[in-house]
PDB file of C-alpha atoms and ligand atoms in Angstrom:
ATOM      1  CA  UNK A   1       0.000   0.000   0.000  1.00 66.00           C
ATOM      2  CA  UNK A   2       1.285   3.591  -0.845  1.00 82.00           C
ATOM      3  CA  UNK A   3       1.760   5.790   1.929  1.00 89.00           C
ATOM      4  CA  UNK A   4       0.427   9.393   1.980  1.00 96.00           C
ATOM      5  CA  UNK A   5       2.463  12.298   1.729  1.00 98.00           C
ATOM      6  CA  UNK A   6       4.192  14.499   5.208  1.00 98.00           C
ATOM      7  CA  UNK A   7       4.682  17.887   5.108  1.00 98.00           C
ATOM      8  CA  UNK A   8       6.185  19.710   7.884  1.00 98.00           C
ATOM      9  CA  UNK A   9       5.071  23.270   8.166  1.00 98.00           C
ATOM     10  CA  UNK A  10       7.123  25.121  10.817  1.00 98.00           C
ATOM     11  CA  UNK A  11       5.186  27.592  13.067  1.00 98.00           C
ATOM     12  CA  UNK A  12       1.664  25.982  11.875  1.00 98.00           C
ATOM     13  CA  UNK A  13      -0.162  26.924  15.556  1.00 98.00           C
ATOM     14  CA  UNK A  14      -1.732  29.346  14.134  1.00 98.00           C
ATOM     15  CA  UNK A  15      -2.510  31.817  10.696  1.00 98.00           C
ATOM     16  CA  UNK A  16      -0.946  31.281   7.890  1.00 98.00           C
ATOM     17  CA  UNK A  17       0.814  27.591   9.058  1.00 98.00           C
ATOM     18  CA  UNK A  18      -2.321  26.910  10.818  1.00 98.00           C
ATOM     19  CA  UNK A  19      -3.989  27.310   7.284  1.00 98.00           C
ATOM     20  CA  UNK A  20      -1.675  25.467   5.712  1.00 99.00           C
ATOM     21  CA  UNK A  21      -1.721  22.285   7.328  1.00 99.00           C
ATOM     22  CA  UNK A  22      -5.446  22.086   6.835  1.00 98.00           C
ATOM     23  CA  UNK A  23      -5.424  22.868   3.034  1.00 98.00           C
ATOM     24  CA  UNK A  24      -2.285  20.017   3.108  1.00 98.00           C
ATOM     25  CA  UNK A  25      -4.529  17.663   5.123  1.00 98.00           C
ATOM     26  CA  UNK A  26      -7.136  18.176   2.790  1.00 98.00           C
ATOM     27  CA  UNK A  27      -5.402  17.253   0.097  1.00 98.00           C
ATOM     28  CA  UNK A  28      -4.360  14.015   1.995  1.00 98.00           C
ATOM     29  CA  UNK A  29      -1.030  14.953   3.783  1.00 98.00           C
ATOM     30  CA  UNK A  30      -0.319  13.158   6.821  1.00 98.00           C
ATOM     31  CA  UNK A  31       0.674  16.536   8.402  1.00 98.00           C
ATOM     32  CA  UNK A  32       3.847  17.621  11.271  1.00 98.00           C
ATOM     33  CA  UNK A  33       2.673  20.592  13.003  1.00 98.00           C
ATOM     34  CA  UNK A  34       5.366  22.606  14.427  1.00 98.00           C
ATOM     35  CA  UNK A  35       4.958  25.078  17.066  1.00 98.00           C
ATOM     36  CA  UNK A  36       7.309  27.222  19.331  1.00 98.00           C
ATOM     37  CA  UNK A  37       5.237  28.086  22.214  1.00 98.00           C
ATOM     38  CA  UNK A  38       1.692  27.342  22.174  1.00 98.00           C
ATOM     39  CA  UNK A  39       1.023  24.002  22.722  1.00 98.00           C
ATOM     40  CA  UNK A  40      -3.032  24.242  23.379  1.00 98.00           C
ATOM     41  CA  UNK A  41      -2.877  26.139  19.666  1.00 98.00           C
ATOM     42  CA  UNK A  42      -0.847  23.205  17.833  1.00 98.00           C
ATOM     43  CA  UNK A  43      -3.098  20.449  19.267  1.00 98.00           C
ATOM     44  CA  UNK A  44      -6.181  22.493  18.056  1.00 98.00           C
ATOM     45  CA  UNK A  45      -4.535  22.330  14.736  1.00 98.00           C
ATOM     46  CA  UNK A  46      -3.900  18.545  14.783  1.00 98.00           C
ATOM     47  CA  UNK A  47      -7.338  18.106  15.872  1.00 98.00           C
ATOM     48  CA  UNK A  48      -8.695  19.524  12.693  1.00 98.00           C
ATOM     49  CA  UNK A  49      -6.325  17.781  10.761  1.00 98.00           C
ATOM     50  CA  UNK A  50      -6.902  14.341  12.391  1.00 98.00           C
ATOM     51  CA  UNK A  51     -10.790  15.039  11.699  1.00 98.00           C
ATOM     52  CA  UNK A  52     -10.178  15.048   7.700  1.00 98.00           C
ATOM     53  CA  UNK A  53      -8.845  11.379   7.544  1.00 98.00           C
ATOM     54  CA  UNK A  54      -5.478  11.581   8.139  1.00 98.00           C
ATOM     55  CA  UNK A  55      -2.504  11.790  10.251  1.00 98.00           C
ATOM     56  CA  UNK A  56      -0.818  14.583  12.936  1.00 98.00           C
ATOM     57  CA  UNK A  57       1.784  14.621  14.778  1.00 98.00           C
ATOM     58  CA  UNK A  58       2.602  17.849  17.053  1.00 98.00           C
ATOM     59  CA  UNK A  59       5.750  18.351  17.716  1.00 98.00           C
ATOM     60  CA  UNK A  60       7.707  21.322  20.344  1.00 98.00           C
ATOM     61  CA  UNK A  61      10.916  22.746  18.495  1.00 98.00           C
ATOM     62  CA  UNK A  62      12.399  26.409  18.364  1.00 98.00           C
ATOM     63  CA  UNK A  63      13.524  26.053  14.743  1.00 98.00           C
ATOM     64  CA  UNK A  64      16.250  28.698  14.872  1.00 98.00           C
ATOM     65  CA  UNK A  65      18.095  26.116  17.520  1.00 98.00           C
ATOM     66  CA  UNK A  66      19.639  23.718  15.171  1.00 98.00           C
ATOM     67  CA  UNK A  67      19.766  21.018  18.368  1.00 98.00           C
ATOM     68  CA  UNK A  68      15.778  21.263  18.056  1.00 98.00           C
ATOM     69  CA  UNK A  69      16.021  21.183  14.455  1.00 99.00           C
ATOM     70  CA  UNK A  70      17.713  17.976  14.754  1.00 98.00           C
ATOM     71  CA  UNK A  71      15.537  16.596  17.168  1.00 98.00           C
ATOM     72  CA  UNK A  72      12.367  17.822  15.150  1.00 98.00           C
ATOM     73  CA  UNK A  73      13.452  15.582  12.337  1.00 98.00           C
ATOM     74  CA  UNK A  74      14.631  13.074  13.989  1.00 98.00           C
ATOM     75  CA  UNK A  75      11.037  12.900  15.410  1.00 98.00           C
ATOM     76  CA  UNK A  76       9.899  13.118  11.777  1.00 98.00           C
ATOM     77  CA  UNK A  77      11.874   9.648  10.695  1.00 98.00           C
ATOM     78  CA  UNK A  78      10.726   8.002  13.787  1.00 98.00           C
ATOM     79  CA  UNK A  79       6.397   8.960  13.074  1.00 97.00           C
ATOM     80  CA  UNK A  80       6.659   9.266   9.002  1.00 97.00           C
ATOM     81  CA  UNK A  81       9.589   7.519   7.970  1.00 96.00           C
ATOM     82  CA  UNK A  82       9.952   9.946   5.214  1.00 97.00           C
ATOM     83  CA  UNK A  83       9.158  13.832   3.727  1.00 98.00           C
ATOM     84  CA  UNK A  84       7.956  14.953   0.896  1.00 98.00           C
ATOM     85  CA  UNK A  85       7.063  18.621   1.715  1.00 98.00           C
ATOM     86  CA  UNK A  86       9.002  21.136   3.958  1.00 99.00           C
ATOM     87  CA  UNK A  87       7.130  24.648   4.304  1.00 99.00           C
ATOM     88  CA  UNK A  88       9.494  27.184   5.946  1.00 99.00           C
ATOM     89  CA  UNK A  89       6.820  29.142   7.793  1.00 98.00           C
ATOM     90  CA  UNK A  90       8.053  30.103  11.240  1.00 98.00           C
ATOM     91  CA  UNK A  91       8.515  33.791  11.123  1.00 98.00           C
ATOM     92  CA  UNK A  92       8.727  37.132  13.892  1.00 98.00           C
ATOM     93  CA  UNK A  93       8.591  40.374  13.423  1.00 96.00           C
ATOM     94  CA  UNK A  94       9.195  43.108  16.405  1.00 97.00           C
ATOM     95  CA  UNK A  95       7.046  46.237  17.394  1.00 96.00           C
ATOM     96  CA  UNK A  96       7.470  48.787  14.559  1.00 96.00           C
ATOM     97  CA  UNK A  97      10.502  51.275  14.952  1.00 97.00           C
ATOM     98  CA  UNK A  98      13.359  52.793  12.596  1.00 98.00           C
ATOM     99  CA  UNK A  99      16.856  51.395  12.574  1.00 98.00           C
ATOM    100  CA  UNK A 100      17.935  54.302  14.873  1.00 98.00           C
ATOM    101  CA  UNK A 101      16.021  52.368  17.473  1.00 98.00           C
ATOM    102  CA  UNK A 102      16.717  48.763  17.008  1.00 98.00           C
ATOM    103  CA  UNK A 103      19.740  47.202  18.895  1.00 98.00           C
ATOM    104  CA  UNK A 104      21.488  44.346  18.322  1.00 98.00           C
ATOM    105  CA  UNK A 105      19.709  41.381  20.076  1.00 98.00           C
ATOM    106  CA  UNK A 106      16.942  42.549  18.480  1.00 98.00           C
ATOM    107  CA  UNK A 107      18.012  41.917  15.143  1.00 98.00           C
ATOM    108  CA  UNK A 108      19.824  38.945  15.592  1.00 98.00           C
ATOM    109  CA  UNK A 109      16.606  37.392  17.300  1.00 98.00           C
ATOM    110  CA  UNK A 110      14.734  38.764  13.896  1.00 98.00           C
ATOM    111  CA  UNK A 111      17.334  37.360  11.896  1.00 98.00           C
ATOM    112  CA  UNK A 112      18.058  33.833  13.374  1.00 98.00           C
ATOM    113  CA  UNK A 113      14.196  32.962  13.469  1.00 98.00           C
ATOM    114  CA  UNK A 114      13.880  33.927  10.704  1.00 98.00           C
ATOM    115  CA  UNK A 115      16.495  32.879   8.372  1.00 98.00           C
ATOM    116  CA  UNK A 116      18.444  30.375  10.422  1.00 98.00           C
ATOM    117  CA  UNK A 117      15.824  28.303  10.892  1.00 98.00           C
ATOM    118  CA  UNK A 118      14.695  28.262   7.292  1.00 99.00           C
ATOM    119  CA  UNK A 119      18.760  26.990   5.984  1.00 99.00           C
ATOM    120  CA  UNK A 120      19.155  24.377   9.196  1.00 99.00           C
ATOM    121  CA  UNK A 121      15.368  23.114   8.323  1.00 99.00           C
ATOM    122  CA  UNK A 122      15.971  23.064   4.175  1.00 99.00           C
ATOM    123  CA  UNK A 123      19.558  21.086   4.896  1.00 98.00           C
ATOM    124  CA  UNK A 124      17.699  18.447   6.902  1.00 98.00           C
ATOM    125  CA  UNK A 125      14.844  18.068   4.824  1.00 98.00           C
ATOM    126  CA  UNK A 126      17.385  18.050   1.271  1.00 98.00           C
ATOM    127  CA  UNK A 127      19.131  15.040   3.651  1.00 98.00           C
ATOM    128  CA  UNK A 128      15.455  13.109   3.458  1.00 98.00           C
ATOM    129  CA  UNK A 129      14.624  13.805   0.049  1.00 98.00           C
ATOM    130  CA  UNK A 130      16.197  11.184  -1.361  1.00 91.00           C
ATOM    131  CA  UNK A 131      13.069  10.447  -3.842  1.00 89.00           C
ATOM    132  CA  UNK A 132      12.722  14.149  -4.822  1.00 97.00           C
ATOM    133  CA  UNK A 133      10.801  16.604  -2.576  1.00 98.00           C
ATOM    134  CA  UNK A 134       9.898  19.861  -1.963  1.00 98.00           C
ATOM    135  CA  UNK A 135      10.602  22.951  -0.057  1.00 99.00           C
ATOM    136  CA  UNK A 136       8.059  25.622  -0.210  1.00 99.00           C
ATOM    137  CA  UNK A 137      10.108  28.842   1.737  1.00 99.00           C
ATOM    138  CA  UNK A 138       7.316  31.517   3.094  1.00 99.00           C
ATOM    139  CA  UNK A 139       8.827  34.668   2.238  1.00 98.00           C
ATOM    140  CA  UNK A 140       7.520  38.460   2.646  1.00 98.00           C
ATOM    141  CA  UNK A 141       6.018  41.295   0.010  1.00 98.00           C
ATOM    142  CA  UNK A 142       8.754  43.010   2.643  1.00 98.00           C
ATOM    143  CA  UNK A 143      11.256  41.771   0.566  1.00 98.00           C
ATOM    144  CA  UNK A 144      10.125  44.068  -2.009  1.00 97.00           C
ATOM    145  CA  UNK A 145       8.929  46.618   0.309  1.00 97.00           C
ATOM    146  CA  UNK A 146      12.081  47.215   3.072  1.00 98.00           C
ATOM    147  CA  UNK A 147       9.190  48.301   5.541  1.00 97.00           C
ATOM    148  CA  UNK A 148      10.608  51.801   6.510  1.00 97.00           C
ATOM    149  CA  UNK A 149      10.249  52.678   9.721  1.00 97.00           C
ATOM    150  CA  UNK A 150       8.347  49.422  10.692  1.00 96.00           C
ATOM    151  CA  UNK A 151      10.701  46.900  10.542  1.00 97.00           C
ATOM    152  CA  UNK A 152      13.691  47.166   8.056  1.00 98.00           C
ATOM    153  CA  UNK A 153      15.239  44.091  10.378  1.00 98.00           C
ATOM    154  CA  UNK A 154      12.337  41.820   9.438  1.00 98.00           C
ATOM    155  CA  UNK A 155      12.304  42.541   5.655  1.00 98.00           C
ATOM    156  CA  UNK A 156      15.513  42.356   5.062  1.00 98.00           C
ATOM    157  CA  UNK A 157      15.622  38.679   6.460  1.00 98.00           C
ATOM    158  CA  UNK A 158      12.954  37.681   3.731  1.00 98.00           C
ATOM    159  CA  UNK A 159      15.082  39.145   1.091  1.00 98.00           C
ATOM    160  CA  UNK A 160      17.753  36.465   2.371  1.00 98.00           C
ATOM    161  CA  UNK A 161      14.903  33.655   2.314  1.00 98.00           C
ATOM    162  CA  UNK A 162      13.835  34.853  -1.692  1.00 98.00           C
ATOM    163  CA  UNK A 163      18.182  34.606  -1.934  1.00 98.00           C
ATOM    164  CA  UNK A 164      17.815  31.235  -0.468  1.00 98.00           C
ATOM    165  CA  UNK A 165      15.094  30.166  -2.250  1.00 99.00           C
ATOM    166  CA  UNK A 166      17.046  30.736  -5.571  1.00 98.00           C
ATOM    167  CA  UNK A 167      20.587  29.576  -4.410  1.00 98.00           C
ATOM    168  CA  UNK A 168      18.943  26.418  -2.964  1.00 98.00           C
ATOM    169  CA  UNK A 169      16.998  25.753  -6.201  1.00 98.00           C
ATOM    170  CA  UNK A 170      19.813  25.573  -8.040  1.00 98.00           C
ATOM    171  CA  UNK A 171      21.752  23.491  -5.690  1.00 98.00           C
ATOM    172  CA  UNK A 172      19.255  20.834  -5.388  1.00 98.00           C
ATOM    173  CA  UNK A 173      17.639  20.488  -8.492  1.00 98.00           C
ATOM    174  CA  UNK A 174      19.586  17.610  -9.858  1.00 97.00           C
ATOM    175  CA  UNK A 175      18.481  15.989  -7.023  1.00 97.00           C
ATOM    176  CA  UNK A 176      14.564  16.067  -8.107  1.00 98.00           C
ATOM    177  CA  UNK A 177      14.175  18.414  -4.893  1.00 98.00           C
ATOM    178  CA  UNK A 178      12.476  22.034  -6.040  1.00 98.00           C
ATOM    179  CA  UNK A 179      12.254  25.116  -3.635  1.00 99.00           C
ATOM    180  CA  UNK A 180      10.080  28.000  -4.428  1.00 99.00           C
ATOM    181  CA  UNK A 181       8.825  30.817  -2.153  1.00 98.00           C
ATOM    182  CA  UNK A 182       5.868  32.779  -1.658  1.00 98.00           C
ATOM    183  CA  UNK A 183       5.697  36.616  -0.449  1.00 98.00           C
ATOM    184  CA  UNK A 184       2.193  37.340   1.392  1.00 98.00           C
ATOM    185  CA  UNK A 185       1.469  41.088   2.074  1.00 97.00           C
ATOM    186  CA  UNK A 186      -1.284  42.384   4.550  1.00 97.00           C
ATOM    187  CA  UNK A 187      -2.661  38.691   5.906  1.00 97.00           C
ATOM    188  CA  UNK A 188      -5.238  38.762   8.477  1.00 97.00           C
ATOM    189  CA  UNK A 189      -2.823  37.126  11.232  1.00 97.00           C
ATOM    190  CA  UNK A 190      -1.965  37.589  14.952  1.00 95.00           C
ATOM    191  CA  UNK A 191       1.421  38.574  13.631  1.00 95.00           C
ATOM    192  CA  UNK A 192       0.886  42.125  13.152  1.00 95.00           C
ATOM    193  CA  UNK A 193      -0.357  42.605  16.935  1.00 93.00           C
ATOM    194  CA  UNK A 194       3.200  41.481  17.606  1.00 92.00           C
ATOM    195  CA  UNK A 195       4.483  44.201  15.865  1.00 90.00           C
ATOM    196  CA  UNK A 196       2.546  46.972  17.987  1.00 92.00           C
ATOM    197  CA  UNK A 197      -0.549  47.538  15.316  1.00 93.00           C
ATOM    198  CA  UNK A 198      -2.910  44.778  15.688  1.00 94.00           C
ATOM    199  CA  UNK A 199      -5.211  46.659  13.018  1.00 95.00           C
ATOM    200  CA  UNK A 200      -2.007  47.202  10.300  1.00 95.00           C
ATOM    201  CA  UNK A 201      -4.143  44.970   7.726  1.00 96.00           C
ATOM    202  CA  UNK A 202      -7.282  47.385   7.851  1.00 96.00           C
ATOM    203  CA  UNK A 203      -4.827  50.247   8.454  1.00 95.00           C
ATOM    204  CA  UNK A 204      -2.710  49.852   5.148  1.00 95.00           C
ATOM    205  CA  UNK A 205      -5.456  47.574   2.866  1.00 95.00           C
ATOM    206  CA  UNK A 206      -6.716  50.670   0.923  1.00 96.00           C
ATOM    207  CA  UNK A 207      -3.028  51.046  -0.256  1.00 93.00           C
ATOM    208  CA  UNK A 208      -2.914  48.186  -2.280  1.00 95.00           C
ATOM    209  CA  UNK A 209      -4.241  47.717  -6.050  1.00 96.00           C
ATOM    210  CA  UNK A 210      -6.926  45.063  -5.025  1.00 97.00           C
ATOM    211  CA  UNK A 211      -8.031  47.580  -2.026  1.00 97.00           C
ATOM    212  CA  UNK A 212      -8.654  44.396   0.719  1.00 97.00           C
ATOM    213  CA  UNK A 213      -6.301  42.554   2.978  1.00 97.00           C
ATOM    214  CA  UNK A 214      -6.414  38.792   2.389  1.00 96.00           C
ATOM    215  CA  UNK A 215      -7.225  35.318   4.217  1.00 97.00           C
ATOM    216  CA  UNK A 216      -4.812  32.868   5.276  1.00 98.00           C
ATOM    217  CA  UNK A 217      -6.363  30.534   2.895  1.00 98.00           C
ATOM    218  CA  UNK A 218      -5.600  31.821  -0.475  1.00 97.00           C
ATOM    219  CA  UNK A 219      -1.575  31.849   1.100  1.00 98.00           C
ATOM    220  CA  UNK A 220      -2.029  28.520   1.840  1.00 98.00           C
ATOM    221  CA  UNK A 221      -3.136  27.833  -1.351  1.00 98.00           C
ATOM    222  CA  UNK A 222      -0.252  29.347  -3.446  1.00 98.00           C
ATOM    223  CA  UNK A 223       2.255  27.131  -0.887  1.00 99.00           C
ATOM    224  CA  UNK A 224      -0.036  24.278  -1.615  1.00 98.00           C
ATOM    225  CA  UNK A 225       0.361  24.716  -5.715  1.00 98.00           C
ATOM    226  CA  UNK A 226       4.236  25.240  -6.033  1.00 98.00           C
ATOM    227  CA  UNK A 227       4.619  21.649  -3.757  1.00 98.00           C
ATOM    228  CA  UNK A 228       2.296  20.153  -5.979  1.00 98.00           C
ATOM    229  CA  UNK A 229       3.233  18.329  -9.047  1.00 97.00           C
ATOM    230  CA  UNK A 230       1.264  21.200 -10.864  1.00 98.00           C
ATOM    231  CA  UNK A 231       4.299  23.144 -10.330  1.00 98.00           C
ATOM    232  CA  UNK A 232       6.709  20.352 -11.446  1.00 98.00           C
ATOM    233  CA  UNK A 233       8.474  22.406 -13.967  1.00 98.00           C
ATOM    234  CA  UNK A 234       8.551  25.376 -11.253  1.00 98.00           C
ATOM    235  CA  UNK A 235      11.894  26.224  -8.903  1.00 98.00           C
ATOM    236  CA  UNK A 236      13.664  29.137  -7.761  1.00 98.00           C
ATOM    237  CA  UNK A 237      10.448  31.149  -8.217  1.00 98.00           C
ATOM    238  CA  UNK A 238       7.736  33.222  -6.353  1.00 98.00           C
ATOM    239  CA  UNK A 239       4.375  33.787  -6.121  1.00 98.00           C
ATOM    240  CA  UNK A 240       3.282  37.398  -4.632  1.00 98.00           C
ATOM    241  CA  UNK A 241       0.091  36.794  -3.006  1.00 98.00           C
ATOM    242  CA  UNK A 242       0.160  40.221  -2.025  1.00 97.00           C
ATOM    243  CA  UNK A 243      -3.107  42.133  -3.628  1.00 97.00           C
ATOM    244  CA  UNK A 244      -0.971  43.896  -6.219  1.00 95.00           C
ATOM    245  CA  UNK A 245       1.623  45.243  -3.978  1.00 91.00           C
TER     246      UNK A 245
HETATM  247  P1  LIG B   1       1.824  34.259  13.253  1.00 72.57           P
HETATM  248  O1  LIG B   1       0.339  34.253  13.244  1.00 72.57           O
HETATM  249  O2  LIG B   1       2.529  35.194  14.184  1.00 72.57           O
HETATM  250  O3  LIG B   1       2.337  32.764  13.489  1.00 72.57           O
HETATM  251  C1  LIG B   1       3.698  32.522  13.632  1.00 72.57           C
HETATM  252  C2  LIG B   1       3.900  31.036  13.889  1.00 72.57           C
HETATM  253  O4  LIG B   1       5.316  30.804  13.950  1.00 72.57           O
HETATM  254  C3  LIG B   1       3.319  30.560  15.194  1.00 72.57           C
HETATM  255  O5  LIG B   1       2.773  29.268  14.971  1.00 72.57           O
HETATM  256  C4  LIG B   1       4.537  30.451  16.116  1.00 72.57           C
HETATM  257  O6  LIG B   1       4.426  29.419  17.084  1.00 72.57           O
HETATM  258  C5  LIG B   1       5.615  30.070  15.131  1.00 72.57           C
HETATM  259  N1  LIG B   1       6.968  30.416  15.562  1.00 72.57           N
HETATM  260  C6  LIG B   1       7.491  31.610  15.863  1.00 72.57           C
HETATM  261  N2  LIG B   1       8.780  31.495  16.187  1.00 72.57           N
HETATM  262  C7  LIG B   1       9.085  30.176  16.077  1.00 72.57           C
HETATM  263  C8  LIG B   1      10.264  29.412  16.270  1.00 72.57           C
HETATM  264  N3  LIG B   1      11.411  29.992  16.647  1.00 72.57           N
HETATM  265  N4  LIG B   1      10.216  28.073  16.096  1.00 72.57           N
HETATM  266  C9  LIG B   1       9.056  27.467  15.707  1.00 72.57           C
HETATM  267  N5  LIG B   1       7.924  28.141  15.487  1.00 72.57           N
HETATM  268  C10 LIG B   1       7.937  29.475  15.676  1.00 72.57           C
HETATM  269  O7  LIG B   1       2.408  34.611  11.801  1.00 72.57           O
HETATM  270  P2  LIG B   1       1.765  34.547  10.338  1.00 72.57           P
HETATM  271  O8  LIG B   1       1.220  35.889  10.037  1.00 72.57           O
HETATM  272  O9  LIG B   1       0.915  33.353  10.168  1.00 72.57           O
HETATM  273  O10 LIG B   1       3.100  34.409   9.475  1.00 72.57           O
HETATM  274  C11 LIG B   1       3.580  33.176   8.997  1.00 72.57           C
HETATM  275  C12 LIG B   1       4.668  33.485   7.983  1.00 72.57           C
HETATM  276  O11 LIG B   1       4.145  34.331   6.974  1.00 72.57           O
HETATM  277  C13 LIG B   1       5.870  34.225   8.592  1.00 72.57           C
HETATM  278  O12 LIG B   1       7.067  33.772   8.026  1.00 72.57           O
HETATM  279  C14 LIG B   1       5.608  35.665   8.167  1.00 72.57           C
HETATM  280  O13 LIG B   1       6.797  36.412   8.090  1.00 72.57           O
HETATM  281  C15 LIG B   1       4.966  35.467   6.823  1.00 72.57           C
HETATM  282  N6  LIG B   1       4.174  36.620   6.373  1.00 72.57           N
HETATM  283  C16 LIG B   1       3.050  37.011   7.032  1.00 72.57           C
HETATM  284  C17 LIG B   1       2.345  38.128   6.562  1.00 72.57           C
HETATM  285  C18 LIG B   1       1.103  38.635   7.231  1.00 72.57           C
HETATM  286  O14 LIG B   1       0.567  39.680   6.785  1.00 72.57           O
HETATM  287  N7  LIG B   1       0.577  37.957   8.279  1.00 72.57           N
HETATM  288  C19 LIG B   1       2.795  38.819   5.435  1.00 72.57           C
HETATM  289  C20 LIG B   1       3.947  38.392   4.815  1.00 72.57           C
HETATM  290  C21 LIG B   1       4.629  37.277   5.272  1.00 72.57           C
HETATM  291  P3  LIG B   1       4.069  29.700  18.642  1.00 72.57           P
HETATM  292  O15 LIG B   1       2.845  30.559  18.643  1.00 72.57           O
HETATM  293  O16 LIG B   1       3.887  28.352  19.238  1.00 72.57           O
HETATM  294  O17 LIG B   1       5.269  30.420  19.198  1.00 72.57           O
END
């Protein structure tokens, strides 16, 4: 008998991961949910997932600690046995300030959680692919952006995840592996209370082309098409799923 699919989706506790595992479930994933802090959040998560049919394990790790990255997947090969699907979603931003204000543990913690994690998770998912795979990096419309006086820290570490996602295309290809990225702007998430303006979404929405924020839903289904053999011809690129921006 075949055996599903695993995808591990790091930071899926809640928005845009959260949304992801279910669209993966639903498409009959046997789904790793990853989660940093919030336990009661991940096992909410599984329980959807579990209710479509199909497999969830939850699973502690800070991904920017490569000793929990290695334990993570090690955890992975002893539940799934294999992995078809890595989504680099774990992501922070800080409250809103300029660069005059930020100091330096601040934007190493920015930095390390946010690109750290996405290399030490990639190289230990590239290790597993041995069948061909693929790595699905959640990137930023920040990228683009540079978020002046919000959080230049935070952007800038998605512009190394779209470097990544092309250097690590390349690298991997011959290996049947792809890696793509998307870059979400204005997603109705807790995120942006984290950064000190819990209504930024409804704040900034009118600024874009398509005039409305978006859903986690529709991010979750861009990540969902470029791991999908829909996309088989597809690496080293992006989908904005950003209303215009
Ligand atoms: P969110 O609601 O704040 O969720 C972040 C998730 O990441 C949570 O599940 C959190 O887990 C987890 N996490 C944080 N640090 C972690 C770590 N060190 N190790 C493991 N997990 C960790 O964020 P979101 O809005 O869904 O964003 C998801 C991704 O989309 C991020 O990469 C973000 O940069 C990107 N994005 C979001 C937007 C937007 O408008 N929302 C726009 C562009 C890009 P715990 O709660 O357990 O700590």
């Amino acid at each position: 008998m075949t055996r599903p699919p695993v995808v591990l989706i790091t930071g899926s506790s809640r928005g845009i991961g959260a949304a992801t595992a279910l669209y993966f479930a639903k498409q009959g994933y046997d789904v790793c949910i990853n989660y940093k802090s919030d336990l009661a959040s991940a096992q909410l998560v599984a329980s959807k997932v579990k209710s479509l049919g199909v497999r969830a394990q939850v699973i502690k790790a800070d991904v920017s600690k490569e000793a929990d990255v290695l334990a993570l997947f090690s955890q992975i090969d002893k539940e799934f046995g294999q992995l078809d699907v890595l989504v680099n979603n774990a992501g922070i931003l800080k409250p809103q300030m300029p660069l005059l204000d930020m100091n330096a543990e601040r934007i190493n913690e920015v930095l390390t959680t946010n690109i750290t994690s996405a290399f030490l998770c990639s190289r230990e998912a590239v290790k597993r692919m041995g069948n061909g795979g693929s790595i699905v990096n959640v990137s930023s419309a920040a990228a683009k952006t540079g978020s002046p006086n919000e959080y230049i820290d935070y952007a800038a570490s998605k512009g190394a995840i779209d470097t990544l996602t092309v250097g690590l295309a390349k690298e991997v290809a011959s290996k049947g592996i792809r890696v793509n990225s998307v870059r979400p702007g204005l997603i109705y998430t807790d995120m942006h209370s984290d950064g000190g303006d819990k209504n930024r979404v409804d704040r900034l929405k009118n600024k874009l082309p398509l005039g409305r924020g978006d859903k986690p839903e529709e991010v979750a289904a861009a990540i969902y098409f470029l791991a999908s053999s829909d996309a088989a011809f597809t690496t080293g690129s992006f989908i904005d799923v950003a209303g215009g921006l």
